[in-house]
Every structure is written in structure tokens, then in C-alpha cells.
Coordinates of C-alpha atoms and ligand atoms in Angstrom, one line a residue:
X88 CA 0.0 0.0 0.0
X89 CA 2.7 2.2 0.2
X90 CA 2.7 2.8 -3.4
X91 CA -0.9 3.4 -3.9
X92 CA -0.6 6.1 -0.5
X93 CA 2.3 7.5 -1.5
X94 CA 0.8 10.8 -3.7
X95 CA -1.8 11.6 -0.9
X96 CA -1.1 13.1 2.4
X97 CA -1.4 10.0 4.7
X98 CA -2.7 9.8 8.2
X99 CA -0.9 9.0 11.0
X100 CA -3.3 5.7 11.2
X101 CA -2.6 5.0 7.3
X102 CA 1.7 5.7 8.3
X103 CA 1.2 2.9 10.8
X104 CA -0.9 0.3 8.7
X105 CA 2.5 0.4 6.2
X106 CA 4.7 0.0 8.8
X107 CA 2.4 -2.3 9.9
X108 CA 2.4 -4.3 6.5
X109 CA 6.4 -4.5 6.3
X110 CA 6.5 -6.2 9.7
X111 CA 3.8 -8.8 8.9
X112 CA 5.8 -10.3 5.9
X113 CA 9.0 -11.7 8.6
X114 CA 9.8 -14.2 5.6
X115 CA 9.8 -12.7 2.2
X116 CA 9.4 -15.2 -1.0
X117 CA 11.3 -13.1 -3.8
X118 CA 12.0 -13.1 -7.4
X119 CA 12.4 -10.6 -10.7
X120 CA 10.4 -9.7 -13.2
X121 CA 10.5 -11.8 -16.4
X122 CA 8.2 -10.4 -19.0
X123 CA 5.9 -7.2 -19.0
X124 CA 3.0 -7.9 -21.3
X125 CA 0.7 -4.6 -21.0
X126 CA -1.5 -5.4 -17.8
X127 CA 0.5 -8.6 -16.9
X128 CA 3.6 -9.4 -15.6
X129 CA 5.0 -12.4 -15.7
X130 CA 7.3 -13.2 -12.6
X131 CA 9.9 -16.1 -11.1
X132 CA 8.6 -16.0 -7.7
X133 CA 7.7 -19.3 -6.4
X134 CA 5.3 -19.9 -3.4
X135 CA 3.0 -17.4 -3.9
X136 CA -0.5 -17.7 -3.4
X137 CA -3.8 -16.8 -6.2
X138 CA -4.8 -13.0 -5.0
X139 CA -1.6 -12.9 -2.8
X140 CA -0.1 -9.3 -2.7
X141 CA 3.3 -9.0 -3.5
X142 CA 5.5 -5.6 -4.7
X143 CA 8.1 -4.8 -7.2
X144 CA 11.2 -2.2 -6.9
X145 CA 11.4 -0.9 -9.9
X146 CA 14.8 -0.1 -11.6
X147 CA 14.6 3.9 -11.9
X148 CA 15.3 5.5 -9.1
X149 CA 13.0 8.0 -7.3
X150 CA 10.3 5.5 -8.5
X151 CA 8.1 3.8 -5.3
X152 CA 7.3 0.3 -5.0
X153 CA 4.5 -1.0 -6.8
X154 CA 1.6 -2.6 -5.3
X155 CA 0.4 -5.9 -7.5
X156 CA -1.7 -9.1 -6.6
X157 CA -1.5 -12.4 -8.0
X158 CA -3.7 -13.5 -11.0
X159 CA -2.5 -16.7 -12.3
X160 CA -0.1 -18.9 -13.2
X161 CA 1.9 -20.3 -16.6
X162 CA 3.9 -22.8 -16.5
X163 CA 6.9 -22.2 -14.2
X164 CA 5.6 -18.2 -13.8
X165 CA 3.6 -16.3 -11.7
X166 CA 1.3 -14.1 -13.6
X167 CA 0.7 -10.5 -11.3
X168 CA -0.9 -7.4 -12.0
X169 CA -0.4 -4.1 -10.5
X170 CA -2.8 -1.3 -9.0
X171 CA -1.4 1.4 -11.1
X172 CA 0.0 2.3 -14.5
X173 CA 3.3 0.3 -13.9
X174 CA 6.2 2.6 -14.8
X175 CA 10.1 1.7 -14.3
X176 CA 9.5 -2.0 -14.6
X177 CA 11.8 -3.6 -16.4
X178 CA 13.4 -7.2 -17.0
X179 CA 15.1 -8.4 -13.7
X180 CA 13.4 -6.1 -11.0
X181 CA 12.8 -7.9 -8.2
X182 CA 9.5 -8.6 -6.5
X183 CA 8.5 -9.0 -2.8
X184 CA 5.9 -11.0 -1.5
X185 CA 3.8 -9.7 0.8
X186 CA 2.8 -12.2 3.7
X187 CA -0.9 -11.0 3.0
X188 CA -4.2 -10.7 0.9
X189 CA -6.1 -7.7 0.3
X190 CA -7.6 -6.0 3.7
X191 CA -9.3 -2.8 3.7
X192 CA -9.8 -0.2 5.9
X193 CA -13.0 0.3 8.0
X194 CA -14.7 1.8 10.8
X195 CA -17.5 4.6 12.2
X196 CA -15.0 7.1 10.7
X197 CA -16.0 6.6 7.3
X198 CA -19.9 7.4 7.7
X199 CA -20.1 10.5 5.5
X200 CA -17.0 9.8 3.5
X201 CA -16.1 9.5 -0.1
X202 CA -13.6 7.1 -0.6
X203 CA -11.3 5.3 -2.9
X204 CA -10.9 1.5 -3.4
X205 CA -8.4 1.3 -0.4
X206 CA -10.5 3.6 1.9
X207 CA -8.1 6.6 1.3
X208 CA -10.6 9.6 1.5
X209 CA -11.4 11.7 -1.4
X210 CA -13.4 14.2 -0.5
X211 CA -10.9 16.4 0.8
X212 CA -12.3 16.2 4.4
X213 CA -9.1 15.4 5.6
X214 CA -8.0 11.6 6.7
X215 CA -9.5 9.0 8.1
X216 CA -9.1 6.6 10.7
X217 CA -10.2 3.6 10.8
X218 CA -10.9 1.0 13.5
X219 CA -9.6 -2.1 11.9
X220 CA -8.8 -4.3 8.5
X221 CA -11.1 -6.6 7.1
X222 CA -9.9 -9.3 4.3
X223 CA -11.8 -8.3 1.2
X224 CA -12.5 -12.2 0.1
X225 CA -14.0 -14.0 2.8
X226 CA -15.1 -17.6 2.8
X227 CA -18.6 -18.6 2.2
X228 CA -21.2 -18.4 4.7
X229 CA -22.7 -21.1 6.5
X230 CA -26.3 -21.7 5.2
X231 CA -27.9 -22.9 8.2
X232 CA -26.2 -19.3 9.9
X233 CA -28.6 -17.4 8.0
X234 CA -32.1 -16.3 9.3
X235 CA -35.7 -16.3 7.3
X236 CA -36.3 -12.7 5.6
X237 CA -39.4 -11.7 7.7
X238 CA -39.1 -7.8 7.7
X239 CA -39.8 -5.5 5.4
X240 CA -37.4 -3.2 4.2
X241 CA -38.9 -0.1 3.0
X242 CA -37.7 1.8 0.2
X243 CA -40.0 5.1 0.5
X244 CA -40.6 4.5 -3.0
X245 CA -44.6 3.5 -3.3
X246 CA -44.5 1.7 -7.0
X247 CA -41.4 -0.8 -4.9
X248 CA -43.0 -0.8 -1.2
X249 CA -46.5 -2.1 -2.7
X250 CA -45.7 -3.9 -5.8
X251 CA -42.3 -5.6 -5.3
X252 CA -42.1 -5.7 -1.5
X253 CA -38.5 -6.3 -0.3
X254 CA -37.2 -8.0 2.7
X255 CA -33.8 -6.4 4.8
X256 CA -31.7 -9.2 3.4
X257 CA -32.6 -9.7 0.2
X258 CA -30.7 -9.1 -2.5
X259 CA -32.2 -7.4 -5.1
X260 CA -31.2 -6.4 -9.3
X261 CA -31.8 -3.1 -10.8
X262 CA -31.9 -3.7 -14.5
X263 CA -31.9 -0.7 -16.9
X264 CA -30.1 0.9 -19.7
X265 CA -28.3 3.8 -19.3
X266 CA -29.6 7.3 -18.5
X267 CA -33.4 5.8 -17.1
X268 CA -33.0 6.5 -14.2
X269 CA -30.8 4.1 -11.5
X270 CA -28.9 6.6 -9.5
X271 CA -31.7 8.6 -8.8
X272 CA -33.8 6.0 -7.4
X273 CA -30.8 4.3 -5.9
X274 CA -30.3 7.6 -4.0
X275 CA -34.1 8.2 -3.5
X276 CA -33.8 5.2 -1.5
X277 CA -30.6 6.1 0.8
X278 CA -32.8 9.3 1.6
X279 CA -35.2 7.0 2.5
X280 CA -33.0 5.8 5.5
X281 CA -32.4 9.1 7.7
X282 CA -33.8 8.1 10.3
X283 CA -33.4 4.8 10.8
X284 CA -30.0 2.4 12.2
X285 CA -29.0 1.7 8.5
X286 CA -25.7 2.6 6.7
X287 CA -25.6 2.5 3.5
X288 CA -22.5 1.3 1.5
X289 CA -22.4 2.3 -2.2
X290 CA -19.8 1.2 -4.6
X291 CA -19.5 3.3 -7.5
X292 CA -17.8 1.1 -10.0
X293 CA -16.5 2.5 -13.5
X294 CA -18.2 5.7 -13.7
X295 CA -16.9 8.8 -15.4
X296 CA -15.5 11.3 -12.2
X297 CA -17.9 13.7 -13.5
X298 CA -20.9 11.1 -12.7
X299 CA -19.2 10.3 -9.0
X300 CA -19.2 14.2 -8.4
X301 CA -22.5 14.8 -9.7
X302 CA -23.6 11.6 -7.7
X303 CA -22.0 12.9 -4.5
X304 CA -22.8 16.1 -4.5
X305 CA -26.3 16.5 -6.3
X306 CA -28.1 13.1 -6.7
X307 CA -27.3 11.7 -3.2
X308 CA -27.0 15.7 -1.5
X309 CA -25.7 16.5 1.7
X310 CA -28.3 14.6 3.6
X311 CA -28.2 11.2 1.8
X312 CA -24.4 11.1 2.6
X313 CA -24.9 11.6 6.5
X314 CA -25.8 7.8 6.9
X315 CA -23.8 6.2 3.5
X316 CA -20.4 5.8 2.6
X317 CA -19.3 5.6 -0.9
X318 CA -16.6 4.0 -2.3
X319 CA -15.8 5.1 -5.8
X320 CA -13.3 3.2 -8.7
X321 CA -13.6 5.3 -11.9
X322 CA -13.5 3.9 -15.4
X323 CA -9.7 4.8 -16.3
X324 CA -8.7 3.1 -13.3
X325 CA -6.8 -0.4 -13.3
X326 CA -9.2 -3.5 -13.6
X327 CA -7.9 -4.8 -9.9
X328 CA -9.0 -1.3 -8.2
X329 CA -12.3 -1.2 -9.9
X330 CA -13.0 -5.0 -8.8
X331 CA -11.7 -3.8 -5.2
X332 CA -13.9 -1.3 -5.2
X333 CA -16.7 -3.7 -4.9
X334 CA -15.0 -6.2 -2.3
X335 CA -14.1 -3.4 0.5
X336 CA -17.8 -2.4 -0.2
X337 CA -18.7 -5.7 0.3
X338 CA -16.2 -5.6 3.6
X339 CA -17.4 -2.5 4.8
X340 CA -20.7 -3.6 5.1
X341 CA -19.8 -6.7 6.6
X342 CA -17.6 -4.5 9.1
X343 CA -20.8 -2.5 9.8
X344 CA -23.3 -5.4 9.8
X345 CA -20.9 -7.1 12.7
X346 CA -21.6 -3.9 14.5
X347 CA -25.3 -4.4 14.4
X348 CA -25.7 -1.9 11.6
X349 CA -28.6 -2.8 9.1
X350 CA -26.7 -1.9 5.9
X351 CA -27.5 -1.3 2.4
X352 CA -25.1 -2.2 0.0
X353 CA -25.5 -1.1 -3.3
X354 CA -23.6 -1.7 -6.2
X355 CA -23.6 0.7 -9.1
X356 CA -22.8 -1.5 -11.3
X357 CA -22.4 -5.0 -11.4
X358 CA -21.7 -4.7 -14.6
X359 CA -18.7 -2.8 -14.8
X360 CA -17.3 -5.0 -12.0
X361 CA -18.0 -7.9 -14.0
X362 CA -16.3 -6.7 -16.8
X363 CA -13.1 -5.0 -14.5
X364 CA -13.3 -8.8 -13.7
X365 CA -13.2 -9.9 -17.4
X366 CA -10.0 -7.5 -18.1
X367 CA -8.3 -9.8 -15.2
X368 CA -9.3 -13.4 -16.3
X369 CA -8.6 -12.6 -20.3
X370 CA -5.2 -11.0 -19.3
X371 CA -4.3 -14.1 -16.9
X372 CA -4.9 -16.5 -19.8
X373 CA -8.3 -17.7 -19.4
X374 CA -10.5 -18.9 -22.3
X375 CA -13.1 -16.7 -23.0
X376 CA -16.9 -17.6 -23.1
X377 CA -19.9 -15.8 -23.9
X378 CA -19.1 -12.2 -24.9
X379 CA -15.4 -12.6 -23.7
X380 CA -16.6 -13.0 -20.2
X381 CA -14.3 -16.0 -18.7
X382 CA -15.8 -18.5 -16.4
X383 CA -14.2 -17.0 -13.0
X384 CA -16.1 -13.8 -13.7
X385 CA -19.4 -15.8 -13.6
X386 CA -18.4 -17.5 -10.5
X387 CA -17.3 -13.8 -8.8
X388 CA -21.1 -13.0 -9.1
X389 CA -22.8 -15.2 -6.5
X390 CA -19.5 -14.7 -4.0
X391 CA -20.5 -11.3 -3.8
X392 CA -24.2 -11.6 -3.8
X393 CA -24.0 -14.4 -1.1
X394 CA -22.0 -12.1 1.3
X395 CA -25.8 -10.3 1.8
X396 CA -28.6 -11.3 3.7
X397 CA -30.1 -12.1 6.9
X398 CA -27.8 -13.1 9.3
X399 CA -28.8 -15.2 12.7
X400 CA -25.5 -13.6 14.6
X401 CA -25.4 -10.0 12.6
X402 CA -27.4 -7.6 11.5
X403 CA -28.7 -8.1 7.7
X404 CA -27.0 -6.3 4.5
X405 CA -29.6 -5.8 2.1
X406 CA -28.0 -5.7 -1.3
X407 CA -29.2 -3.8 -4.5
X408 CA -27.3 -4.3 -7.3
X409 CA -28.0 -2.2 -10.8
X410 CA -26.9 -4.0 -14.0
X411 CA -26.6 -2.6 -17.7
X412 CA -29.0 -3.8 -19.9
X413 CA -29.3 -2.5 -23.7
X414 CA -32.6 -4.9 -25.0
X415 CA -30.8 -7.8 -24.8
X416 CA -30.5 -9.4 -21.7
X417 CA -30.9 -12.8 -23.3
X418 CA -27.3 -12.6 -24.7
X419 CA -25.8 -11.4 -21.8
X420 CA -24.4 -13.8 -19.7
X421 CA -23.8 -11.2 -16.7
X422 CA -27.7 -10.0 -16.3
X423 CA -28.5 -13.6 -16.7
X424 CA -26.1 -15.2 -14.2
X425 CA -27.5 -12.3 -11.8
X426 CA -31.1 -12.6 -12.4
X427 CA -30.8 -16.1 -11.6
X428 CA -29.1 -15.7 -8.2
X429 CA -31.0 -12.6 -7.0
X430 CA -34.0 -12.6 -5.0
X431 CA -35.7 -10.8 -7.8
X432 CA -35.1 -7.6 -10.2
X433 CA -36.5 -4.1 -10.8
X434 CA -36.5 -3.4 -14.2
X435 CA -36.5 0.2 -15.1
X436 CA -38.1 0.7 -19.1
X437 CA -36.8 3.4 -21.0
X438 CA -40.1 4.1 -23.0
X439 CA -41.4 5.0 -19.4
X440 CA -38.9 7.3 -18.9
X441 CA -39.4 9.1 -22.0
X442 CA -43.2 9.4 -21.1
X443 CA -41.5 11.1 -18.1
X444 CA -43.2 8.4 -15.7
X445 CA -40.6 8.3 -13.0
X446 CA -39.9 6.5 -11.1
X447 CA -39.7 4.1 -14.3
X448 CA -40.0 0.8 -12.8
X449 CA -41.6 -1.2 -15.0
X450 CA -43.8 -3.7 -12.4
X451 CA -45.0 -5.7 -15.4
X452 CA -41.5 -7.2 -16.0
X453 CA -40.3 -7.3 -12.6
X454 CA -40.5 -9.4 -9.4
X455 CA -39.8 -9.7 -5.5
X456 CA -39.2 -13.3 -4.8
X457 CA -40.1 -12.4 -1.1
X458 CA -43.4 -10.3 -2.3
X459 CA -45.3 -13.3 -1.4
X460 CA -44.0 -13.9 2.1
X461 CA -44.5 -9.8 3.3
X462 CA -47.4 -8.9 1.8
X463 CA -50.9 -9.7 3.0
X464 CA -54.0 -11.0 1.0
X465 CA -55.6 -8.0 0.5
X466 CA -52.2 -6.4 -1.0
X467 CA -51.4 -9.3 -3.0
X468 CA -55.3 -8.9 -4.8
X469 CA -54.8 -5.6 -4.9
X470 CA -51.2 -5.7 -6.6
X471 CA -52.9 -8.2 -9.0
X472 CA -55.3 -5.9 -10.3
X473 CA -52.6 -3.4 -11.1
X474 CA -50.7 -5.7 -13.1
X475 CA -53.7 -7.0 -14.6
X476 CA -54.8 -3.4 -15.9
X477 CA -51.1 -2.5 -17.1
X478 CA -50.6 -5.8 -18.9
X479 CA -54.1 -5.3 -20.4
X480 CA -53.2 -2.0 -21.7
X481 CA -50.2 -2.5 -22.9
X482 CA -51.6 -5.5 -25.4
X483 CA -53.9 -3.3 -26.5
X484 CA -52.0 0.1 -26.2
X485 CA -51.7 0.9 -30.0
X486 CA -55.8 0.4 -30.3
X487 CA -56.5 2.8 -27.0
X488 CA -54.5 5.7 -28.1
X489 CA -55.5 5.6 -31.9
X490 CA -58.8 6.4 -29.8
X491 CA -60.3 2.8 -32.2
X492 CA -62.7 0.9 -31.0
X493 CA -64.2 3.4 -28.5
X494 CA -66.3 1.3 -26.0
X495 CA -67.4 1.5 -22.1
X496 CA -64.6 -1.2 -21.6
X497 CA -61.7 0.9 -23.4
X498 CA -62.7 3.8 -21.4
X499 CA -62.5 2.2 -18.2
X500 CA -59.6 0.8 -19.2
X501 CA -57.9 3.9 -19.9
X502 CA -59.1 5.6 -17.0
X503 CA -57.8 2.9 -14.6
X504 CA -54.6 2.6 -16.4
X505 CA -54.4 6.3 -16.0
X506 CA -54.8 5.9 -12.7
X507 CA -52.1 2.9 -11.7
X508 CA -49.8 5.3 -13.7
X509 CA -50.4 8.5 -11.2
X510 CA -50.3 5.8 -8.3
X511 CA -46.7 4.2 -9.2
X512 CA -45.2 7.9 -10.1
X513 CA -43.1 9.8 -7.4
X514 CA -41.2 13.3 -7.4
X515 CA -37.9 12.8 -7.2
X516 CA -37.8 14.3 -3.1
X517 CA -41.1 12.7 -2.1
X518 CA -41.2 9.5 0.6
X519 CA -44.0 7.6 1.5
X520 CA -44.1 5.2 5.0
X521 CA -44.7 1.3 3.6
X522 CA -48.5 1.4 5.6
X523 CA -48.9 5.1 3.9
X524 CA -48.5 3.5 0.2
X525 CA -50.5 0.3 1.0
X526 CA -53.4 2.9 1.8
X527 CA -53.3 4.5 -1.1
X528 CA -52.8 1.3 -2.6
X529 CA -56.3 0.3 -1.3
X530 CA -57.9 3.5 -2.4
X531 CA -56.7 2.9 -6.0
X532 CA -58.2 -0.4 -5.9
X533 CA -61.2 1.4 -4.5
X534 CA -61.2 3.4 -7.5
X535 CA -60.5 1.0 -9.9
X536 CA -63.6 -0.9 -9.1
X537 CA -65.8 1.9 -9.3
X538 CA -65.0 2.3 -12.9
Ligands
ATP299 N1 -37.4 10.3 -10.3 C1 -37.0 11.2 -11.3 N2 -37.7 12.3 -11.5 C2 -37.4 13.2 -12.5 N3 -36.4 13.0 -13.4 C3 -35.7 11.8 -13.3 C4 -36.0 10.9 -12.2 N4 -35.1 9.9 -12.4 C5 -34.3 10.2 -13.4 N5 -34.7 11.4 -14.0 C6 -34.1 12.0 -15.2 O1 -33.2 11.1 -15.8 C7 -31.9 11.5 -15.9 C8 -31.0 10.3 -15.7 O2 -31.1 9.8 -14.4 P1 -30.0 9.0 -13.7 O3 -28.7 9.7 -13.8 O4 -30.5 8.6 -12.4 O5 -29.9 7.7 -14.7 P2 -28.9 6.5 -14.7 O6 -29.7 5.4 -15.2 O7 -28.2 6.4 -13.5 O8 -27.9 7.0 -15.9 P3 -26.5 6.4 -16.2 O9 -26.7 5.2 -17.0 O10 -25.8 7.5 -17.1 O11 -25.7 6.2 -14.9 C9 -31.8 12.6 -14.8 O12 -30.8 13.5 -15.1 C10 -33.2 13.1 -14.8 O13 -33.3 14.1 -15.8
MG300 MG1 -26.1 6.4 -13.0

């Protein structure tokens, strides 16, 4: 870490976790660098471990260590990559392992905070210091140590609290294309949480740093960063800081679940991890499947999304992730592998968005696995009837707004659909309690039998 520290002004904390670091590796394994292939290196080091961190001296002088991890192996080699452009590496500079894998930084301190993949703060709110390391990769957790998802976890956001109930626990996918809308519900729901024992976590994962400031500072505001912490790896960044982006996250919350926190994590986006994660598996040698995604990738998914839940010794992490979609979610084995793990998936539709129906979840083509299990009978008929009217529209949508076929039945139709669609909109700053949505839930069903 020394490297990575190096350019920012450390704390005295940060000073002592390096020193710290040098005196955990009493027996360095060591070896030199034999080839330099772009984002691998290849390296005679034998011993090491997969996702091991080891360092290289490189040749110039003035230059500082550099920080790498272990991503493979060929042959007789160790394949490593590095946390930063690798300048000053040359044929023959030798390489240090470091007696450890990759621990971030948490504690209280970082409530509020923007921070980068290694919990180094960049917001200019001067250093942090945190209470204690956690490993980033953890080892699975016990199925029978997890509890049954009974409570509701409520968004504030009618069209989810009523329609696609969620559970604190569950882990839940936020499918959309780009520019419909994600962050701001994602944020909407972080708002949501002010007054309640919740910290959220949110891992901002291959963004542009315009979208992290704008994110920050506008979407999320003052007030939705009192209670979160955000961890942001931007696009130009190395694959292994944007992929550790997503595990301190994942630690953090863990860290703050342990201390009887109920946390949100939220990922923004799978996606990018997964293809951060791709960049790493290709360049280690890996055969490519599907869209170049290699099969560790695929397996990275449900490691992450099994580190959520409901926890019999802990407080729950609730996880939502958001992933990419363009139309064609079919072919992509990433939205796939995820909607198959998850415990269901918001879907936001771009042609609501463009009506300017916001939020633009579209409840036709999405589901809470855990609706069933926290919602009551009456919600569950009533939640039926929605769908029912929007799927009925929709199959006949060109017919009702050509204004063909004018009957009683089209006009009821059209006024109930009008209806459901005033119901599941919300202004971007409005929050409604989870028993104040399934009233008005009731008097829309009210209405729509009237009609
Ligand atoms: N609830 C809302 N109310 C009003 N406008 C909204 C709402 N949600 C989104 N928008 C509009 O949509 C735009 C894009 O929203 P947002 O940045 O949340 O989308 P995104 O899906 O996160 O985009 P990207 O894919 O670029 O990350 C906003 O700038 C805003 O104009
Ligand atoms: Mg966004």
C-alpha cells in the first residue's frame, strides 16, 4: 500500500498500517520480473499464493514500490498485476511477496465519506481513521447461519414498497439501460433511511469522475451522505481497483453489519465489476466464453451476492445491485447469471422514462421473490389488479391511443390505467411510509372498481 498512499497526504493511522504491513511479511518469497505484457507481468517467484499481494522495486530510481496481486499462473511463472500504470518496470526487478491478501480499511470514521478503493478519502475532508482491517475475500457463509427474511425493508418508494415488497436481506437487481433513471432512485432510497439504524455502502464502479461528483454532491445531496459511505473506482482506473472497489464495499458492510448496523449495500454497477473482472481473467490466460466474459467472472457474481442477507449472529446487508441492460439481456451472460441468483429484479423501461413516468420501474416485467412472504392478501389482490390493468393496456395500447374501437370497456380501461400510472409515479424528493403507500394502494383499488 505504500505505493498506492504514496501521492496523498497520509494519516498517521494510514503511516502505521504500512509499517504495519512491512512487519507482517518476517519471511519474504522473492523473485524478478521476467516479461511485461501490457497489464500482466510475468514473474519467477515461487510460493505465492492466487490473489496474494506481492510488490516490485522498480529499476529507476526515485520510482516507489509497486503494489500488485497475484492473477494466475503459466507454466513455471507467476502471472501478477499491479494497482497502477506500472512505470520503471523492467526485465530483472525484483519482486517481494507480501505475507498477505487484500484488507481494507474500516470503521465509524468513514460514515459520510467518499472514498477510494483502499479507503483513502477523497473528498478532501481530511484523513480517516479507521478501527480495523477486514480481508476483502472471505469464505462462504454457512447456510444454516442465516435467518428467514421476515421484515420488510422499506424503500419510500410506493410503486417498490407495494408492488415488489423487499425484505432487509434480500438481494435485489436493478436492470436498466443507461440514463433511465438508476442513480436517482438508488439515491431516492438512501434518503429514504435518515432516520433509521442503516448505513448504506455504495460502490461506485467505472463511472466517469464527473458522474461520481454529480452523484456525491447532487443526486445523493448532503443529507443522503450523513448515513452512507461511498466508495468510488472510476472507469480509467486499473481492472484490480475497480474489482476492489466492490469487495471493500462488500467488507465495509460486513464490518458494519458485525456492528449491528442494518446496511444497504449497493452496487452501481455489477456490470462494470464484471467486466473489470473480465480485463483480469482474459489477461491471466483464461478462455473466454460468452461475450469474452471467462468463467471466474461468472463465478465472482454469487461470491459477492452471497455475502448479503439475513444473518442469525449479525445484522442483515440488504444488497441492490444495478446492471446494464441495452434490450438484450438474453445474450448477456452477466444480467442472466444475476437474475438467476437474485432474489428478484426491478426493471427500469426506457419508453417510461421518455413518457416522463418516473420513477420508471416497470412492475409488469419485474419481481420480488419475497413479495409473497410480506405482503398480506388483501395487498397481494390488490397488486394483482394493477398488473392486470397495465398488462391489459399494454396488449392493447396501439388500439387505446389511436382512440379505435371506443367502448365503455376501453374507457374504463384507460381511466384505470391512468390511474395505476399517477399511483406508481413519485417526485424525485417525495417519501411515502410502507402502511402510507398500502393505503393508497387500497384507495386505487377502490377506484378502480368503481370504474
Ligand atoms: N425520479 C425522477 N424524476 C425526474 N427525473 C428523473 C428521475 N429519475 C431520473 N430522472 C431523469 O433522468 C436523468 C438520468 O437519471 P440517472 O442519472 O439517475 O440515470 P442513470 O440510469 O443512473 O444514468 P447512467 O446510465 O448515465 O448512470 C436525470 O438527469 C433526470 O433528468
Ligand atoms: Mg447512474
Amino acid at each position: 500500500m505504500r505505493d498506492i498512499t504514496a501521492n496523498r497526504q497520509l494519516s498517521g493511522f494510514a503511516a502505521r498500517y504500512i509499517n504495519a504491513l512491512s512487519l507482517i511479511s518476517l519471511h519474504h518469497k522473492s523473485g524478478i520480473v521476467l516479461q511485461n505484457t501490457g497489464l500482466v507481468i510475468e514473474v519467477s517467484c515461487p510460493g505465492l499464493y492466487l490473489s496474494q499481494l506481492c510488490e516490485i522495486l522498480p529499476s529507476l530510481a526515485g520510482t516507489e514500490r509497486i503494489l500488485c496481486q497475484v492473477i494466475g499462473f503459466k507454466e513455471d511463472r507467476t502471472l501478477i498485476m499491479s494497482y497502477k500504470k506500472a512505470a520503471g518496470i523492467t526485465f530483472g526487478c525484483k519482486v517481494v511477496a507480501l505475507d498477505m491478501f487484500a484488507h481494507t480499511p474500516v470503521g465509524k470514521g468513514y460514515i459520510g465519506r467518499v472514498v477510494d478503493a483502499f479507503g483513502i478519502a477523497l473528498d478532501d475532508q481530511g484523513a480517516i481513521e479507521a478501527d480495523t482491517f477486514m480481508p476483502i475475500h472471505r469464505e462462504p457463509i454457512n447456510p444454516l447461519h442465516r435467518n428467514a427474511i421476515n421484515d420488510v425493508f422499506e424503500t419510500g418508494i410506493k410503486a417498490i414498497d407495494t408492488t415488489l415488497t423487499l425484505g432487509k436481506g434480500q438481494r435485489m437487481g436493478l436492470f436498466a439501460g443507461s440514463g433511465v433513471g438508476k442513480s436517482t432512485l438508488l439515491a431516492a432510497i438512501c434518503h429514504r433511511s435518515q432516520s433509521k439504524q442503516q448505513i448504506n455502502i455504495i460502490a461506485l464502479v467505472g463511472e466517469r469522475g464527473r458522474e461520481v461528483h454529480e452523484f456525491v454532491h447532487e443526486t445523493l445531496g448532503a443529507e443522503g451522505m450523513k448515513n452512507s459511505v461511498v466508495i468510488a473506482a472510476t472507469a480509467e482506473q486499473p481492472p484490480l481497483i475497480r474489482a476492489q472497489a466492490v469487495y471493500s464495499a462488500v467488507a465495509m458492510a460486513e464490518y458494519f453489519s458485525e456492528q449491528g448496523f442494518e446496511v444497504l449495500l449497493i452496487v452501481d454497477s455489477m456490470t462494470r465489476f464484471a467486466m473489470a473482472l473480465r480485463e483480469i481473467g482474459l489477461a491471466a490466460g483464461e478462455p473466454p466464453t460468452m461475450r469474452g466474459y471467462t468463467s471466474s467472472v461468472l463465478s465472482a457474481l454469487p461470491a459477492i451476492i452471497e455475502r448479503c442477507g439475513n444473518f442469525a449472529n449479525r445484522a442483515s446487508i440488504t444488497g441492490i445491485f444495478s446492471v446494464l441492460t441495452e434490450g438484450d439481456e438474453q445474450n448477456d451472460p452477466v444480467a442472466e447469471t444475476l437474475k438467476a441468483i437474485l432474489d428478484g429484479h426491478i426493471v427500469l423501461s426506457s419508453a417510461l422514462a421518455q413518457r416522463e413516468h418516473y420513477p420508471a420501474i416497470d412492475i409488469t416485467r419485474s419481481v420480488s421473490r419475497l413479495f409473497g412472504r410480506l405482503s398480506n392478501v388483501s395487498q397481494k389482490a390488490a397488486v394483482k389488479s394493477v398488473r392486470n390493468v397495465l398488462v391489459r393496456y399494454e396488449e392493447n395500447r396501439t388500439l387505446l391511443e389511436m382512440g379505435l374501437a371506443e367502448n365503455k370497456d376501453t374507457q374504463t380501461l384507460r381511466k384505470q390505467y391512468q390511474s395505476c400510472c399517477l399511483f406508481l409515479q413519485q417526485v424525485k424528493d417525495e417519501h411515502f411510509t410502507h402502511s402510507d403507500s398500502l393505503a393508497l394502494l387500497a384507495t386505487l383499488l377502490k377506484e378502480c372498481q368503481h370504474d
